[in-house]
Short mmCIF file of C-alpha atoms and ligand atoms in Angstrom, two decimals:
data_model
loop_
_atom_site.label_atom_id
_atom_site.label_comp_id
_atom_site.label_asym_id
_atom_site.label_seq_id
_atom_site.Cartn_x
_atom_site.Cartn_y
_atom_site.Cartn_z
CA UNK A 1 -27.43 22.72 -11.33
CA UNK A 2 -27.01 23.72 -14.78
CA UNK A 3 -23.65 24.33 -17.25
CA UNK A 4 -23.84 28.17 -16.39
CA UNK A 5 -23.81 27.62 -12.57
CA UNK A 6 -20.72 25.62 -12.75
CA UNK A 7 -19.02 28.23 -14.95
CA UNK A 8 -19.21 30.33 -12.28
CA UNK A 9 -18.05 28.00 -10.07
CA UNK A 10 -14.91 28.33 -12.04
CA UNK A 11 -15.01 31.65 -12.37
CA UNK A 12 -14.92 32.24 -8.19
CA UNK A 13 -12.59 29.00 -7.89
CA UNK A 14 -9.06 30.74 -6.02
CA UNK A 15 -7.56 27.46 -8.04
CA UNK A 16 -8.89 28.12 -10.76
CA UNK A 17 -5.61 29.36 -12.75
CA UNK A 18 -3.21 25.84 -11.71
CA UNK A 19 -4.98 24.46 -14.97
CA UNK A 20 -2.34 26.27 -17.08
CA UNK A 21 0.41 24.66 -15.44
CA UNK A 22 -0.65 21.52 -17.09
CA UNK A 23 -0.57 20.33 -20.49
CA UNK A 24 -4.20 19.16 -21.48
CA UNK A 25 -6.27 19.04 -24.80
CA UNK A 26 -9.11 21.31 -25.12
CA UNK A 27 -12.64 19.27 -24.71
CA UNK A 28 -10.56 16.58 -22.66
CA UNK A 29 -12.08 15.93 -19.46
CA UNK A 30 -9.13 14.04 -17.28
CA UNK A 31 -10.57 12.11 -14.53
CA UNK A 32 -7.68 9.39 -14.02
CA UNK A 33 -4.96 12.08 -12.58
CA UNK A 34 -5.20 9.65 -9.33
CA UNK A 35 -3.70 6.63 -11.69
CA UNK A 36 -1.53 9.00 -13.91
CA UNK A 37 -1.43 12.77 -12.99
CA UNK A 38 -1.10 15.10 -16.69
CA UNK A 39 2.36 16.36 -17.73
CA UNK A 40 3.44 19.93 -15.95
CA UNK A 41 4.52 22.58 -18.59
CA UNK A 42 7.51 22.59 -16.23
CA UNK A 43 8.31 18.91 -16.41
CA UNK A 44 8.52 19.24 -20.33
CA UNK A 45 10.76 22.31 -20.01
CA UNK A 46 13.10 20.65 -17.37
CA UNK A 47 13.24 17.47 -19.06
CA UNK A 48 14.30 18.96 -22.28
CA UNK A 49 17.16 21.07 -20.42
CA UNK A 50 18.12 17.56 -18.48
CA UNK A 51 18.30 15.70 -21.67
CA UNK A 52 19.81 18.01 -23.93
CA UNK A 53 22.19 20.51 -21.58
CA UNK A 54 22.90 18.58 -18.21
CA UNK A 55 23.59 14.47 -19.99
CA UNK A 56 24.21 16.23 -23.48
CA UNK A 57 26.66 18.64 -22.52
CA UNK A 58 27.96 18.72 -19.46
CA UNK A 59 27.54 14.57 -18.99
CA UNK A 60 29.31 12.95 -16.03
CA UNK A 61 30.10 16.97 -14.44
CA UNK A 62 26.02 16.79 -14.15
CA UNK A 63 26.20 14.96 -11.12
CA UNK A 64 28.44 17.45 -9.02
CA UNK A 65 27.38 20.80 -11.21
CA UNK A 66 23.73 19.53 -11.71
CA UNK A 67 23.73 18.27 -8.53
CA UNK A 68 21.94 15.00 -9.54
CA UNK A 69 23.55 13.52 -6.38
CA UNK A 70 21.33 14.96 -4.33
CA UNK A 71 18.03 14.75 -6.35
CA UNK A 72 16.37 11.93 -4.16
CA UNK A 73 16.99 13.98 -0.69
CA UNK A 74 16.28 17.69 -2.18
CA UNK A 75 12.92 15.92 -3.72
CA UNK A 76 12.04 14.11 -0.59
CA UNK A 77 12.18 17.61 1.07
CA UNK A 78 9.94 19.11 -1.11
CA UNK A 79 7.42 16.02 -0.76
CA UNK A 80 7.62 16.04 2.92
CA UNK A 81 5.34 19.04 3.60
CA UNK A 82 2.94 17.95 2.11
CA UNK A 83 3.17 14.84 4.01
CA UNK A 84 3.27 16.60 7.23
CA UNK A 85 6.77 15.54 7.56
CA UNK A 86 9.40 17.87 9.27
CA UNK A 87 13.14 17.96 7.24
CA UNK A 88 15.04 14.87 7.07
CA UNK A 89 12.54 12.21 7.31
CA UNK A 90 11.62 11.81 3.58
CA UNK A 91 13.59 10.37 0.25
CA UNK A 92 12.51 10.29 -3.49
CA UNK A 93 13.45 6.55 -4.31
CA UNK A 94 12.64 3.71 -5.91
CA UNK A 95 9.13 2.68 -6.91
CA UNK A 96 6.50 2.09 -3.59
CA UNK A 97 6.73 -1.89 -3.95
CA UNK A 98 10.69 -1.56 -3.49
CA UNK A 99 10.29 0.77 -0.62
CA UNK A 100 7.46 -1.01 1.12
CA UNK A 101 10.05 -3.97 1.13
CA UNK A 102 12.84 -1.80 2.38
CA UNK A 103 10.64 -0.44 5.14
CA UNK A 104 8.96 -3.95 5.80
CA UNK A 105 11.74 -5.46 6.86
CA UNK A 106 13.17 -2.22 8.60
CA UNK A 107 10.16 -1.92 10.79
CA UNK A 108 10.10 -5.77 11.29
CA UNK A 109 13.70 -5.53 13.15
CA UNK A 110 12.88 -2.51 14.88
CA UNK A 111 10.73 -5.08 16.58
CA UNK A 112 11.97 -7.94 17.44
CA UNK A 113 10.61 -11.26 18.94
CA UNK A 114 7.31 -10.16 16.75
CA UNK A 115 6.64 -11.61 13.35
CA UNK A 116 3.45 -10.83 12.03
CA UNK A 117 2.76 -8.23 9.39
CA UNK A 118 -1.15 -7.60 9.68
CA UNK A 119 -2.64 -6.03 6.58
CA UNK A 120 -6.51 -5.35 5.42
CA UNK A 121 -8.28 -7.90 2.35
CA UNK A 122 -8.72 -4.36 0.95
CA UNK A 123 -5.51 -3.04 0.37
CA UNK A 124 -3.96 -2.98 -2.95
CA UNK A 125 -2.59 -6.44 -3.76
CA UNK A 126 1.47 -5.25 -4.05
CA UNK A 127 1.69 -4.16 -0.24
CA UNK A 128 0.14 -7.72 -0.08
CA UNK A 129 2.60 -9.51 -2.37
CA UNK A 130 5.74 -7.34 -0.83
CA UNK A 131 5.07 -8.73 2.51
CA UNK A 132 4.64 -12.20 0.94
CA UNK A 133 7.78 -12.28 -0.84
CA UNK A 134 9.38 -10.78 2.18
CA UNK A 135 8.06 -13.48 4.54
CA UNK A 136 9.16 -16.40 1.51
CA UNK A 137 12.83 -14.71 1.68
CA UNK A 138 13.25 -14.83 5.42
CA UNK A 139 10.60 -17.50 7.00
CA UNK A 140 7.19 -17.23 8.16
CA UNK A 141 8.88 -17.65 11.83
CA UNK A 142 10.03 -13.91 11.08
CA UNK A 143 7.51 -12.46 8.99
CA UNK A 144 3.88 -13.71 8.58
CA UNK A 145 1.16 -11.26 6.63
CA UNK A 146 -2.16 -11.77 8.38
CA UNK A 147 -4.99 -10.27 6.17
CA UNK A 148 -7.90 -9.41 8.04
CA UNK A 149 -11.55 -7.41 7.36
CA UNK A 150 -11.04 -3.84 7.88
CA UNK A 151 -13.39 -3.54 10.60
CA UNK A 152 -11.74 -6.37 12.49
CA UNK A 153 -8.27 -4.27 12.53
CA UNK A 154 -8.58 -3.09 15.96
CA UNK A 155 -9.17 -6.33 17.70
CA UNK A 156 -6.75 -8.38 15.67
CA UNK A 157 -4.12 -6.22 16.99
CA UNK A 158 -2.35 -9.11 19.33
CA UNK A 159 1.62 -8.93 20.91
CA UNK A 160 2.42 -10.65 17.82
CA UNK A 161 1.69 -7.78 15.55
CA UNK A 162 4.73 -6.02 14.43
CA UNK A 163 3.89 -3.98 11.79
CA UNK A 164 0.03 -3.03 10.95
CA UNK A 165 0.68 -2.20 6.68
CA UNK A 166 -2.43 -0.10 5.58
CA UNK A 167 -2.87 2.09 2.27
CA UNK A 168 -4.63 5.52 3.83
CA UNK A 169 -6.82 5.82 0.90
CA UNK A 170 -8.51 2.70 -0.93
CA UNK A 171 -7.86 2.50 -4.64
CA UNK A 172 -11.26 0.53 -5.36
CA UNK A 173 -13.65 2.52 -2.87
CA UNK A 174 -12.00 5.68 -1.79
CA UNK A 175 -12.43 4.91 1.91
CA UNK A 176 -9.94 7.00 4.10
CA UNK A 177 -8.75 5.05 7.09
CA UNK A 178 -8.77 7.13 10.49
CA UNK A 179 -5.00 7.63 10.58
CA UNK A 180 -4.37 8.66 14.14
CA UNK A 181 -6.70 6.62 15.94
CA UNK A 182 -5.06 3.75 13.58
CA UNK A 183 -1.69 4.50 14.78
CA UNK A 184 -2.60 4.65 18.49
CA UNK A 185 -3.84 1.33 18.73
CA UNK A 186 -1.19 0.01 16.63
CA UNK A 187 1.01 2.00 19.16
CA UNK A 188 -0.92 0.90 21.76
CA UNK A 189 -0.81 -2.60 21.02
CA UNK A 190 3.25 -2.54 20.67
CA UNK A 191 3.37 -1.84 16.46
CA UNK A 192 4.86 -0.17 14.34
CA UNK A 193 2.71 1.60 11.45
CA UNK A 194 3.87 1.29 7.99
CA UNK A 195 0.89 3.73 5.68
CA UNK A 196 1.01 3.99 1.93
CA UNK A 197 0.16 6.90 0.89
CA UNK A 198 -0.26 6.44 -3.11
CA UNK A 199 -3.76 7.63 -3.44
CA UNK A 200 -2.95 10.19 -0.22
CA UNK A 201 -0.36 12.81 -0.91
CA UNK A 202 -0.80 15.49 -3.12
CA UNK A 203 -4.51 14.65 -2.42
CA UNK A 204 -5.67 15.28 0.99
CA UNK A 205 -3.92 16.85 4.27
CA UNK A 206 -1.69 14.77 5.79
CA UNK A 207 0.29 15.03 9.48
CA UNK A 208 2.61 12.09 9.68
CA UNK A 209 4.49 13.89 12.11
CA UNK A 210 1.80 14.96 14.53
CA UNK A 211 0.14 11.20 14.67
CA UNK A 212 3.87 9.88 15.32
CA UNK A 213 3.39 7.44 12.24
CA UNK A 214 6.54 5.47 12.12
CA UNK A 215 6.81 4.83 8.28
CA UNK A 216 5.71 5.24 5.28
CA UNK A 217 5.56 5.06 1.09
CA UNK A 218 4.07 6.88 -1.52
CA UNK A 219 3.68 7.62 -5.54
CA UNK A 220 4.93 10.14 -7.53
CA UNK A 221 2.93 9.54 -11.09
CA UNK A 222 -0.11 10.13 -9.42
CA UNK A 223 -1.90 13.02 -7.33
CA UNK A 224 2.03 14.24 -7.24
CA UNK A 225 2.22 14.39 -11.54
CA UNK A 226 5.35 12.60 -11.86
CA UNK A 227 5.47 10.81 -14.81
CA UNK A 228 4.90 7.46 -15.84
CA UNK A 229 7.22 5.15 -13.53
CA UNK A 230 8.12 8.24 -11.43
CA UNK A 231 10.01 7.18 -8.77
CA UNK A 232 8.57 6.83 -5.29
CA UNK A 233 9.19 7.88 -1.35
CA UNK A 234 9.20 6.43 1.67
CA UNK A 235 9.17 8.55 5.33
CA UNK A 236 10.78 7.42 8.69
CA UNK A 237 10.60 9.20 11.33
CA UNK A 238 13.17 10.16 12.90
CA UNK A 239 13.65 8.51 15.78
CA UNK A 240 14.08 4.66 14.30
CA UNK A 241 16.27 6.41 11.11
CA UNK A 242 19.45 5.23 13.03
CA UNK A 243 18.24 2.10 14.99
CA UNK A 244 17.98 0.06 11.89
CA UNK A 245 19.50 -0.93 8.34
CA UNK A 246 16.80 -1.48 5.53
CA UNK A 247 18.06 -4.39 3.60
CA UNK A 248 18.91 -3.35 0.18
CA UNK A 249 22.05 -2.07 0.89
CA UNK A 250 23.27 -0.60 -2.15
CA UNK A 251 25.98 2.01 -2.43
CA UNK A 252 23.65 4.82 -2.82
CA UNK A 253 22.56 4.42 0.75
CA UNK A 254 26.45 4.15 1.70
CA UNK A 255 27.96 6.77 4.06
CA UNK A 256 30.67 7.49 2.03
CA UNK A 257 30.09 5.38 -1.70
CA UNK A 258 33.08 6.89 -3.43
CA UNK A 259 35.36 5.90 -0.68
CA UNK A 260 35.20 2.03 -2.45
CA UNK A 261 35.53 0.06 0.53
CA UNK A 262 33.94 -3.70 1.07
CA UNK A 263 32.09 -3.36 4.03
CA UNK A 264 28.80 -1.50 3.78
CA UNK A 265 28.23 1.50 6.53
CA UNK A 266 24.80 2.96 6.24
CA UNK A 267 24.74 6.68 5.89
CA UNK A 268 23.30 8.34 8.95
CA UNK A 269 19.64 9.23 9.09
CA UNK A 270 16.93 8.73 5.92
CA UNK A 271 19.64 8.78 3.51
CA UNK A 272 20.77 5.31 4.59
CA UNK A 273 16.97 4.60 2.73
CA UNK A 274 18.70 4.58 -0.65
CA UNK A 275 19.87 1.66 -2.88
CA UNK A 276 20.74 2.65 -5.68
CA UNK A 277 21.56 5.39 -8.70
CA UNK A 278 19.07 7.39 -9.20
CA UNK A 279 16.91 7.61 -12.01
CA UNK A 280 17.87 11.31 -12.55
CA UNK A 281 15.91 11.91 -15.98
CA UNK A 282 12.68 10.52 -13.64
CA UNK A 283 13.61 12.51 -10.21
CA UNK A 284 14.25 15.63 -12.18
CA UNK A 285 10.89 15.47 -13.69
CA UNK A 286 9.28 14.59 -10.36
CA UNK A 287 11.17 17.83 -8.72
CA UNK A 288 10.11 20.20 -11.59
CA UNK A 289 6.26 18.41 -10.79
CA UNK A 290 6.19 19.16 -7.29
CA UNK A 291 6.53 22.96 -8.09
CA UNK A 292 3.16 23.75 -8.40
CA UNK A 293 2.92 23.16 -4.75
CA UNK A 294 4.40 26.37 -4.14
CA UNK A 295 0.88 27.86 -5.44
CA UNK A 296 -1.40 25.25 -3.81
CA UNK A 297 -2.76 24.50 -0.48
CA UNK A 298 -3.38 21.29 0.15
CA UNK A 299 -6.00 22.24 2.79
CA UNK A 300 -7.43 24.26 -0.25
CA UNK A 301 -7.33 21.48 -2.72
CA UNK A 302 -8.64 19.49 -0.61
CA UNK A 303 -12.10 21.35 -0.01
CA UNK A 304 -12.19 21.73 -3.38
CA UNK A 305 -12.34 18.37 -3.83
CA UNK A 306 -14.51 17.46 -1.49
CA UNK A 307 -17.08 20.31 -3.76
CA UNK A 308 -16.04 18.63 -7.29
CA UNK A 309 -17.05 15.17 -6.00
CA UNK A 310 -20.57 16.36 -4.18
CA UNK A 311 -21.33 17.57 -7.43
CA UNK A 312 -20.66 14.84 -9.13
CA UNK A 313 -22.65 12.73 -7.11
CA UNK A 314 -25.41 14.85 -7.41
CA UNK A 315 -25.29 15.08 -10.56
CA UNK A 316 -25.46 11.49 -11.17
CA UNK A 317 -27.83 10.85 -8.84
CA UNK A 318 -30.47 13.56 -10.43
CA UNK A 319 -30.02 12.41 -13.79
CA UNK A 320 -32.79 9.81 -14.57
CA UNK A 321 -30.63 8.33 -17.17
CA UNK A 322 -27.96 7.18 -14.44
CA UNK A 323 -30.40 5.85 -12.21
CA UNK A 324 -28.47 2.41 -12.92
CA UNK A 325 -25.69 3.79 -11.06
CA UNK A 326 -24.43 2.64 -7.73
CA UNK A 327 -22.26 5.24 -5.51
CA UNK A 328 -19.15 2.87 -4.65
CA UNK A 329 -18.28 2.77 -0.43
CA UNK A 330 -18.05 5.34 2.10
CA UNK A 331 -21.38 8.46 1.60
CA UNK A 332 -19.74 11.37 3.90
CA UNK A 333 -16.89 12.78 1.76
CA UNK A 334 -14.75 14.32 4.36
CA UNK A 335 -14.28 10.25 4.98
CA UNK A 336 -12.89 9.33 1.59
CA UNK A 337 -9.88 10.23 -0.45
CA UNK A 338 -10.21 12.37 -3.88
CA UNK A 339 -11.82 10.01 -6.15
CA UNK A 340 -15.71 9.06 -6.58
CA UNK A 341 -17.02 5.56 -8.17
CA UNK A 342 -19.88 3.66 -9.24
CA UNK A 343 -21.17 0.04 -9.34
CA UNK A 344 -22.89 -1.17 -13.21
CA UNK A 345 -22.66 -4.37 -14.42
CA UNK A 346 -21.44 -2.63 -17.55
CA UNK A 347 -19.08 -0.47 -15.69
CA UNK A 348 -16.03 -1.42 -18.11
CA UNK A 349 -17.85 -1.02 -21.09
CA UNK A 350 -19.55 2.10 -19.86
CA UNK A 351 -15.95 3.31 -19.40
CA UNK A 352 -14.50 2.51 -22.79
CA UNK A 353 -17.28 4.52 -24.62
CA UNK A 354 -16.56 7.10 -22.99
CA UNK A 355 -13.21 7.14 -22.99
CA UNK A 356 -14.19 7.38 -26.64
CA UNK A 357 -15.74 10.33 -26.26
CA UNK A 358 -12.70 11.88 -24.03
CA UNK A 359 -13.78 11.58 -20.53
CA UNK A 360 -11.08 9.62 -19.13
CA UNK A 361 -11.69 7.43 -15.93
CA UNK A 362 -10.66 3.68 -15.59
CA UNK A 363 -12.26 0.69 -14.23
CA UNK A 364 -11.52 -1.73 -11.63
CA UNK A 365 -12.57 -5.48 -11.03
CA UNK A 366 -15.35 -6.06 -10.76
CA UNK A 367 -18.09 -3.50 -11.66
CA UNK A 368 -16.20 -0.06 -10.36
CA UNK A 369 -16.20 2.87 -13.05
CA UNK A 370 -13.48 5.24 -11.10
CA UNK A 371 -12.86 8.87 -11.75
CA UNK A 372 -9.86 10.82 -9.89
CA UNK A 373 -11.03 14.15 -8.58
CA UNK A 374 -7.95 16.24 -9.29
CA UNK A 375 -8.42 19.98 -7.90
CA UNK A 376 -5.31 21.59 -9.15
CA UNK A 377 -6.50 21.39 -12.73
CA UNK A 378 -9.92 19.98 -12.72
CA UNK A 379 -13.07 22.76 -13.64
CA UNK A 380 -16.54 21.83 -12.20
CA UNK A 381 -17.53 22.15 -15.26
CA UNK A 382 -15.11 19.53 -16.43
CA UNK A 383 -17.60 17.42 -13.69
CA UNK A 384 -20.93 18.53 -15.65
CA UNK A 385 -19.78 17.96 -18.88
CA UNK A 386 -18.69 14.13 -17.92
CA UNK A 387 -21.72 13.50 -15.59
CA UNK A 388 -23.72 14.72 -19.24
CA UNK A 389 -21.68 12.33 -21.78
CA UNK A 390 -22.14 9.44 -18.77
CA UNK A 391 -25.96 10.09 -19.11
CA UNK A 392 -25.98 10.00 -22.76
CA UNK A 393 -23.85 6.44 -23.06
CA UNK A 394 -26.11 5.06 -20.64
CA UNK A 395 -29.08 6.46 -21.81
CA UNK A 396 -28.97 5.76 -25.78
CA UNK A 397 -26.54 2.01 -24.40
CA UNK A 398 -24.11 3.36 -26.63
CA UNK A 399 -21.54 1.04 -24.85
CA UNK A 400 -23.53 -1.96 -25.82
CA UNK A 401 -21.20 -1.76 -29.05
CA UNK A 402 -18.91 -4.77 -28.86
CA UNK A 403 -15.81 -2.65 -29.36
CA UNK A 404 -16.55 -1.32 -26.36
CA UNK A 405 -16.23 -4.78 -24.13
CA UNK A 406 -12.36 -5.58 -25.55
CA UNK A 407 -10.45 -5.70 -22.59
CA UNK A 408 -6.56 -4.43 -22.88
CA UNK A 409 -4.11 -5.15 -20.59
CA UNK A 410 -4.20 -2.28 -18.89
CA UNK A 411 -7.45 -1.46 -17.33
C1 LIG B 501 -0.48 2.68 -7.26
C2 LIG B 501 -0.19 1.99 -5.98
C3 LIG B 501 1.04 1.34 -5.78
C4 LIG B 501 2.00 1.22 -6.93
O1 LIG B 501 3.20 0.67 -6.59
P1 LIG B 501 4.35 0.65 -7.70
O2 LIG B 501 5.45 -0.04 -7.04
O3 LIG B 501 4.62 2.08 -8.04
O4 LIG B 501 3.84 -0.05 -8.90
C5 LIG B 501 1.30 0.81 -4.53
N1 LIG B 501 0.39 0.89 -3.53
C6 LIG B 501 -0.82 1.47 -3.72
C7 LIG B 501 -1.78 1.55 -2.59
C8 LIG B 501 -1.13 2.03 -4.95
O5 LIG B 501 -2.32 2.60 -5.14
#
């Protein structure tokens, strides 16, 4: 596979023109959209009107003439497709910690006289920590998290199991759960499912509604483009919307909040999901984001991903410089999420060169050098030229320069 072969990749690629929706430096090559996605030309262009016409002029009208009141349910409903989700069953609110609290302790009253929360050792540590905190708030006699291997899921699944938590996609491997056989036996077994999506939507085809999932969360700053912080979204389906109360019961999530009165009365369906005011500056940036959609098939993106990360694995796996390279978890694509990773002892170093020589990717604990396959603006030659500056940092150890092993904060 040479340069000119992926060129006309690009050239035949029906995606192909997405790119210019983004903002993105020439001779960039952005492989961390599944941490934070780039910045829309039409999130800069909303934001400005937001800032500078909606709070700068018009101020406190905004929220009846700008309708910022309804930002988190008119954004929900333009996530939910994407989710699989029929009308009325999504909400843009939050970040996904807060949510997978809300929804936590939702689905733990929808069933009663059960009291475990069973998770995976995999899953990324804040669903862990939420349920924690959850069960230190309320007693481990209502809510216990049970962590257990993924490949013991199934026959951990006791009549104590309320709620089996599981992020679809793994942020350290890319392993993609089965979600409908999941949900069955969770179903099966008398749970409730409670998926994360954060590395899922916006990133591969998802059909909440046909597997009868009863909840779930999601992020907007990444596959969805957001923003930095942008807020989150949780799904319920429909049928449990009215059974229960989530517990932050703040007077965004009020049936009638400008009627004043003391006693809280959930509004009827998802909207009783909200807490609090919106972060309108945030949700308007995530609603301009999600535009793009209107362009894109997911089913679409999602092959296309599926081709970007083949060749990058080939790619790396031909090259005789990278033969130090490890292919992180799961070999059948159609099996993993849209990212692709490698084991090397020197994975964070290997990253931070070249980083400095603008392929962007991140690492993760312990020896994982990650790179989010974005379709909607990623070339396949973006994928050669980054497989090529890999090979040369590894082959010449050009991250063997101290600089290079300085950890920051933020990995
Ligand atoms: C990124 C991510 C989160 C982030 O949660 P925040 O509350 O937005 O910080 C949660 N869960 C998973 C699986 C993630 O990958």
């Amino acid at each position: 596979m040479q340069r000119a072969d992926c060129i006309a990749l690009d050239e035949a690629d029906s995606l192909a023109g997405l790119r210019a929706h983004f903002r993105l430096e020439e001779g960039l090559v952005y492989l961390d959209g599944n941490s934070l996605g780039p910045l829309p030309h039409a999130v800069a262009t909303r934001i400005d009107a937001v800032v500078n016409n909606e709070w700068g002029k018009d101020l406190i009208r905004s929220w009846n003439t700008h309708d910022w009141i309804d930002l988190p349910r008119k954004v929900g409903e333009k996530i939910a497709p994407l989710l699989g989700a029929a009308p009325g069953q999504v909400i843009c609110a939050d970040s996904t910690s807060v949510n997978l609290f809300k929804l936590l302790a939702a689905g733990l009253a929808l069933n009663p006289g059960r009291r475990v929360v069973m998770s995976s050792n995999s899953n990324f540590p804040t669903d862990l920590y939420m349920a924690q905190g959850l069960g230190q708030l309320v007693g481990e006699e209502h809510c216990e998290l049970k962590i257990v291997d993924d490949e013991d899921i199934p026959a951990a699944l006791d009549n104590n199991v309320a709620i089996l938590m599981l992020t679809h996609v793994d942020f350290r491997s890319g392993a993609m759960h089965d979600m409908q056989s999941l949900t069955r036996l969770a179903h099966e077994s008398g749970a409730l499912v409670l998926w994360d999506l954060a590395h899922s939507a916006g990133a591969v085809p998802l059909a909440l509604d046909d597997f009868e999932v009863d909840m779930a969360v999601g992020c907007g700053y990444k596959f969805l483009n957001g923003g930095p912080g942008a807020p989150a979204f949780l799904y319920v389906a429909e049928r449990h919307q009215d059974k229960v109360r989530q517990p932050l019961a703040g007077w965004m999530g009020h049936a009638a909040p400008f009627e004043f009165k003391t006693a809280y009365r959930p509004a009827p369906g998802i909207a009783g999901f909200a807490a609090g005011t919106p972060a309108v500056i945030s949700m308007a940036a995530m609603d301009a984001a999600l535009d793009v959609w209107q362009q894109a098939r997911i089913e679409d993106v999602r092959s296309k991903s599926i081709q970007l990360s083949e060749l990058f694995r080939h790619l790396v796996e031909a090259n005789p410089a990278l033969t130090g390279l490890e292919w992180v978890g799961e070999r059948d694509l159609h099996q993993r999420g849209s990212q692709v990773g490698f084991h090397h002892p020197e994975a964070y170093a290997i990253v931070q060169a070249l980083i400095a020589q603008d392929v962007i990717g991140d690492f993760r604990e312990p020896d994982i050098m990650r790179f989010g396959i974005c379709p909607l603006y990623l070339r396949f030659v973006d994928v050669f030229d980054a497989v090529a500056r890999l090979a040369d940092i590894v082959g010449k150890g050009v991250y063997r320069d101290p600089g290079f092993s300085q950890r920051s904060r933020v990995t």
